[in-house]
Tab-separated table of C-alpha atoms and ligand atoms in Angstrom:
chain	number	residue	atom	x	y	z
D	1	UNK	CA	22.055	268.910	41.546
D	2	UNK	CA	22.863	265.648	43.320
D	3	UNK	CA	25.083	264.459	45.716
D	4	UNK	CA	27.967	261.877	44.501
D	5	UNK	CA	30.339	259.431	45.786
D	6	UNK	CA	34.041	261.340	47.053
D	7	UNK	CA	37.036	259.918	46.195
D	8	UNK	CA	39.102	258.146	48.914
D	9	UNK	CA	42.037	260.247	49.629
D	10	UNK	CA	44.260	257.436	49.318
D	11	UNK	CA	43.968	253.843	47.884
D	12	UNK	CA	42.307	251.150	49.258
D	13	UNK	CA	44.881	248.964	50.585
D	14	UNK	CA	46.592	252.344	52.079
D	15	UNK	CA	45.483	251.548	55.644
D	16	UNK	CA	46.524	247.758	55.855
D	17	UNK	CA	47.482	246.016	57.855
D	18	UNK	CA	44.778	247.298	60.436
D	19	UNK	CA	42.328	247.957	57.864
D	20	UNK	CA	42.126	245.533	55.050
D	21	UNK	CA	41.444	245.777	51.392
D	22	UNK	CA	38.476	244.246	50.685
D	23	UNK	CA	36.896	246.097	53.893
D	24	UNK	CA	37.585	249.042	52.301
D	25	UNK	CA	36.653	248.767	48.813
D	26	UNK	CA	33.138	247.582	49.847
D	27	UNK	CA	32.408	249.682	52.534
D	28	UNK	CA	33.751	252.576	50.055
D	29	UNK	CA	32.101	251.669	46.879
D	30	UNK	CA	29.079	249.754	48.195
D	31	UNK	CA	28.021	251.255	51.718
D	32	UNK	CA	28.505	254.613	51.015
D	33	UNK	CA	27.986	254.641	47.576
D	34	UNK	CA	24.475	253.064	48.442
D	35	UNK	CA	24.119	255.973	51.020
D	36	UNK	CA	24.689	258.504	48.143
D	37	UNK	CA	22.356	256.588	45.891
D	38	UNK	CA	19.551	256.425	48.424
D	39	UNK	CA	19.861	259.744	49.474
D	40	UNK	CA	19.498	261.379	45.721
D	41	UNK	CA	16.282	259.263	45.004
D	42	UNK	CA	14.780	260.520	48.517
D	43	UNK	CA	15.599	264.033	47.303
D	44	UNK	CA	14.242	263.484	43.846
D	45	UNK	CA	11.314	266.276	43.172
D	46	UNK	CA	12.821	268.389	45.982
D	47	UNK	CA	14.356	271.452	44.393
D	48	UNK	CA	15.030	273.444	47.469
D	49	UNK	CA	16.568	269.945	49.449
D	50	UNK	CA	18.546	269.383	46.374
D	51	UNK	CA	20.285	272.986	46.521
D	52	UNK	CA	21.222	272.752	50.229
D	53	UNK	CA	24.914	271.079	51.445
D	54	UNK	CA	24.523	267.688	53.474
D	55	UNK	CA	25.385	269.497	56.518
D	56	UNK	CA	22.192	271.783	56.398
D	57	UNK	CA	19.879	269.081	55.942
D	58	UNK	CA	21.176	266.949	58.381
D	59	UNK	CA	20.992	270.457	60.936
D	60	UNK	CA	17.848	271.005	60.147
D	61	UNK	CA	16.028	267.652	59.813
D	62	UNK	CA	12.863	269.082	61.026
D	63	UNK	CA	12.529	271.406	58.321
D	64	UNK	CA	12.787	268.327	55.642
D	65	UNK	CA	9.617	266.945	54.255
D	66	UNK	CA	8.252	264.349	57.085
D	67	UNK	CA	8.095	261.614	53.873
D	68	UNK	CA	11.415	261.510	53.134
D	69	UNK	CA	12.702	262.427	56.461
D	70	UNK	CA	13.978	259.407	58.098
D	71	UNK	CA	15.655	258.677	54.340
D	72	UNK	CA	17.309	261.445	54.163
D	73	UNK	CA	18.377	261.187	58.101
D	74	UNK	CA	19.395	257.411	57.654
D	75	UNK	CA	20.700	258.155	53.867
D	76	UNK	CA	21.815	262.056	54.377
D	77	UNK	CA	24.073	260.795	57.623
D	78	UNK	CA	25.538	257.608	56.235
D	79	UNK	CA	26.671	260.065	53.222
D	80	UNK	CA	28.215	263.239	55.592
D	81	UNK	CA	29.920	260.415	58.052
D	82	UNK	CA	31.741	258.543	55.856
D	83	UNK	CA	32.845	261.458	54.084
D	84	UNK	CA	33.965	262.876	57.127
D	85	UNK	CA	35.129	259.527	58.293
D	86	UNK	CA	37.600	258.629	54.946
D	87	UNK	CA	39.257	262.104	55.930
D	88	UNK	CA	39.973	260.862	59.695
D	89	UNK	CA	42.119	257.851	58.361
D	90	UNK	CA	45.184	257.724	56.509
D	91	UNK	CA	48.419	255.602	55.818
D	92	UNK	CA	51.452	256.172	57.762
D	93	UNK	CA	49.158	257.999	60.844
D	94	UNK	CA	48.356	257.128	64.525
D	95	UNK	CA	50.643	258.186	67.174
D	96	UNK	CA	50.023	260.933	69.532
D	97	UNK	CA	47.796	264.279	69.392
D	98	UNK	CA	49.445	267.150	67.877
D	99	UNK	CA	48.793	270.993	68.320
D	100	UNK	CA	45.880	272.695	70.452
D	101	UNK	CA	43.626	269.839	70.225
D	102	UNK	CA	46.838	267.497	72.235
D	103	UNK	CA	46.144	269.943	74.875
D	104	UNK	CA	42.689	270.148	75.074
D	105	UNK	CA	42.379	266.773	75.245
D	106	UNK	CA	45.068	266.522	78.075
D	107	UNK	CA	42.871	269.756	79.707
D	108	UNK	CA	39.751	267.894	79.202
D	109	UNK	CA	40.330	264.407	80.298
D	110	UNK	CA	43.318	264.433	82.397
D	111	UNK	CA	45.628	263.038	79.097
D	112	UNK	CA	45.912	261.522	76.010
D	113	UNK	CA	45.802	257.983	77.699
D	114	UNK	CA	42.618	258.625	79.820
D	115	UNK	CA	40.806	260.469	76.498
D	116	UNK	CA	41.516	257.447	74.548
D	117	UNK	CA	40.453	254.910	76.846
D	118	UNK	CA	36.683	256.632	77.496
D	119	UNK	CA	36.412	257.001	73.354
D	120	UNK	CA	37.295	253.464	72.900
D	121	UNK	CA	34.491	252.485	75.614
D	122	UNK	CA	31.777	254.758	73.870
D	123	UNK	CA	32.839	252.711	70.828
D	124	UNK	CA	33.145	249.198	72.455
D	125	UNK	CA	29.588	250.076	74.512
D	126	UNK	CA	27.350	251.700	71.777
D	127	UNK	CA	24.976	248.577	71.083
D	128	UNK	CA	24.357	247.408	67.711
D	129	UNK	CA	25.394	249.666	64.594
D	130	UNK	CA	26.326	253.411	65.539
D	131	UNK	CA	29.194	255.700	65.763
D	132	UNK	CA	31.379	256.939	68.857
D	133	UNK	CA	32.427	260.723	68.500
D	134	UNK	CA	34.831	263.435	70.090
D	135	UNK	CA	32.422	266.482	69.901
D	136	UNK	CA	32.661	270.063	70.518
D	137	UNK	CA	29.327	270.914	72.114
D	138	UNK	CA	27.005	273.602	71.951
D	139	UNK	CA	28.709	275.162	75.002
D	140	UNK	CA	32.193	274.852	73.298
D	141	UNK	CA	32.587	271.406	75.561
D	142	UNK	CA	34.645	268.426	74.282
D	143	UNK	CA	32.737	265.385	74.779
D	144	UNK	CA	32.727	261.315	74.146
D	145	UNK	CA	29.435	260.298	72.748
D	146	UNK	CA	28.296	257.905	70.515
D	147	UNK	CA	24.881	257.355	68.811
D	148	UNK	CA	22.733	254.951	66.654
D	149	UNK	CA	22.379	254.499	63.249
D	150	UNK	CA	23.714	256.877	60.928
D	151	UNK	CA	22.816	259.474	63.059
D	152	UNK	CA	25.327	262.637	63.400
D	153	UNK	CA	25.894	264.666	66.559
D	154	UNK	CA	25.542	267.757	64.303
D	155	UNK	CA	21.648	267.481	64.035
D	156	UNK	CA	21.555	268.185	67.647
D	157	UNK	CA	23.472	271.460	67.510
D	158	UNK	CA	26.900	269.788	68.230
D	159	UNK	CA	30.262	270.098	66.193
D	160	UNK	CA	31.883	266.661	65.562
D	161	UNK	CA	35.810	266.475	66.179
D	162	UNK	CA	36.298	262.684	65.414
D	163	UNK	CA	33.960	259.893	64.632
D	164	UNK	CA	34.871	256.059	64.673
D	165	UNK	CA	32.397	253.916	62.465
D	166	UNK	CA	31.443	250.652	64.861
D	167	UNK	CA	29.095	248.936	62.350
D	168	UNK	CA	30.076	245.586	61.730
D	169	UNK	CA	30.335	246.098	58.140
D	170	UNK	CA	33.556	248.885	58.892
D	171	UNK	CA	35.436	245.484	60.747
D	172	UNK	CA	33.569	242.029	59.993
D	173	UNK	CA	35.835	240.642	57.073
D	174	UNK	CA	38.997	241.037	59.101
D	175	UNK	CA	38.539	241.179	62.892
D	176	UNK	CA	34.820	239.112	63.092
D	177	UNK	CA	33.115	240.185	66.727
D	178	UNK	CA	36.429	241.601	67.676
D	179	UNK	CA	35.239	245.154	67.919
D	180	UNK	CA	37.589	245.982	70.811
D	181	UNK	CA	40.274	244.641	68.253
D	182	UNK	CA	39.117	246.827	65.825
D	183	UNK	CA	39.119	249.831	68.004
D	184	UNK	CA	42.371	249.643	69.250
D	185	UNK	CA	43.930	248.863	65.743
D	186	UNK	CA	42.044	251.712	64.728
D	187	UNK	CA	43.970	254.264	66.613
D	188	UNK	CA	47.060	253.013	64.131
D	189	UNK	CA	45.370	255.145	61.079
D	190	UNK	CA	43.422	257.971	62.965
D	191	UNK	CA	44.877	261.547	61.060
D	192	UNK	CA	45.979	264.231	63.671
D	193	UNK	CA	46.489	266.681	61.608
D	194	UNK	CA	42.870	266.321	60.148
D	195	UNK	CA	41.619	266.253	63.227
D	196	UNK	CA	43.942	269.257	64.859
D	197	UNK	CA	42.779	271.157	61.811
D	198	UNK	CA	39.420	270.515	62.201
D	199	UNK	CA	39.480	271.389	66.032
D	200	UNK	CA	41.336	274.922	64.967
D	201	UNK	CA	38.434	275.373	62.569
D	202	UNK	CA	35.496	274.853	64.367
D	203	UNK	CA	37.450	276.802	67.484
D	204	UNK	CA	37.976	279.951	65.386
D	205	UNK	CA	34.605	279.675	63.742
D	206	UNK	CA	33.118	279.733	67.954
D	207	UNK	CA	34.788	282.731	68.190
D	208	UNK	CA	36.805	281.564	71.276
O	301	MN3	MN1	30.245	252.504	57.566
């Protein structure tokens, strides 16, 4: 068994005009689909890695083989993020929170405003190529984090709620340096009831 390329869930000129085309058809077909590609040849003559879902491996990271380790974190992320991330976009989105996770958020960081504001720093701040995420922590916590890399908030026991892809290759064509630009355009396509779903999920999987 291998591990293969998703589909996008809409075409790629769905999200203009805040995310282009051509951003999207290479960062689709190229980045992740390299991701997917690495990933299967680091697994290659691993049976028992093969058989497992991306989310245990990248859980578990300690329990891969130390060789192919950092491939399959680097390789194994890239591939869960961006299938996550596709999911967190769409055309005709943005807007406000809807359902329990509208008023969590307004619970958690005084309101909508003030949640999106401390997201859009961890994205703005996080140095170099990374990811900033809303996560539900191990103590049922929502949180603004971000982290390096490819690397995914659920190999250190978290639950990720929404993740915003701040590697230059997700903006360059269109917006250049302009993160911040990116960022803020970004809220424009962000899926709420993805993301509301997802919260509900994860919430009734706690047991809370
Ligand atoms: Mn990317």
């Amino acid at each position: 068994m291998s591990f293969s390329l998703p589909n996008l869930p809409y075409a790629y000129d769905a999200l203009e005009p805040f995310i282009d085309t051509r951003t999207m058809e290479i960062h689709h077909q190229k980045h992740h689909g390299t991701y997917v590609s690495k990933l299967n040849a680091a697994l290659e003559g691993f049976p028992d890695l093969q058989s497992q879902s991306i989310e245990s491996l990248l859980k578990s990271l300690n329990s891969v083989t130390e060789s192919i380790r950092s491939a399959v974190r680097n390789n194994g992320g890239g591939h869960y993020n961006h299938s996550l991330f596709w999911d967190w976009m769409g055309p005709k989105k943005g807007g406000n929170p809807i359902g329990n996770i509208a008023k969590i958020l307004d619970k958690t960081f005084g309101s909508y405003a003030k949640f999106k504001e401390e997201f859009s720093n961890a994205a703005l701040n996080r140095f170099g190529s990374g990811w900033a995420w809303l996560i539900l922590d191990r103590k049922n916590k929502l949180v603004v984090t971000s982290t390096a890399n490819q690397d995914n908030p659920i190999s250190e026991g978290h639950n990720v709620i929404i993740g915003l892809d701040v590697w230059e290759h997700a903006y360059y064509l269109k917006y250049q340096n302009r993160r911040a630009e990116y960022i803020e355009n970004w809220w424009n396509v962000i899926n709420w009831e993805k993301v509301s779903d997802q919260y509900d999920h994860l919430v009734k999987q706690g047991g809370e």
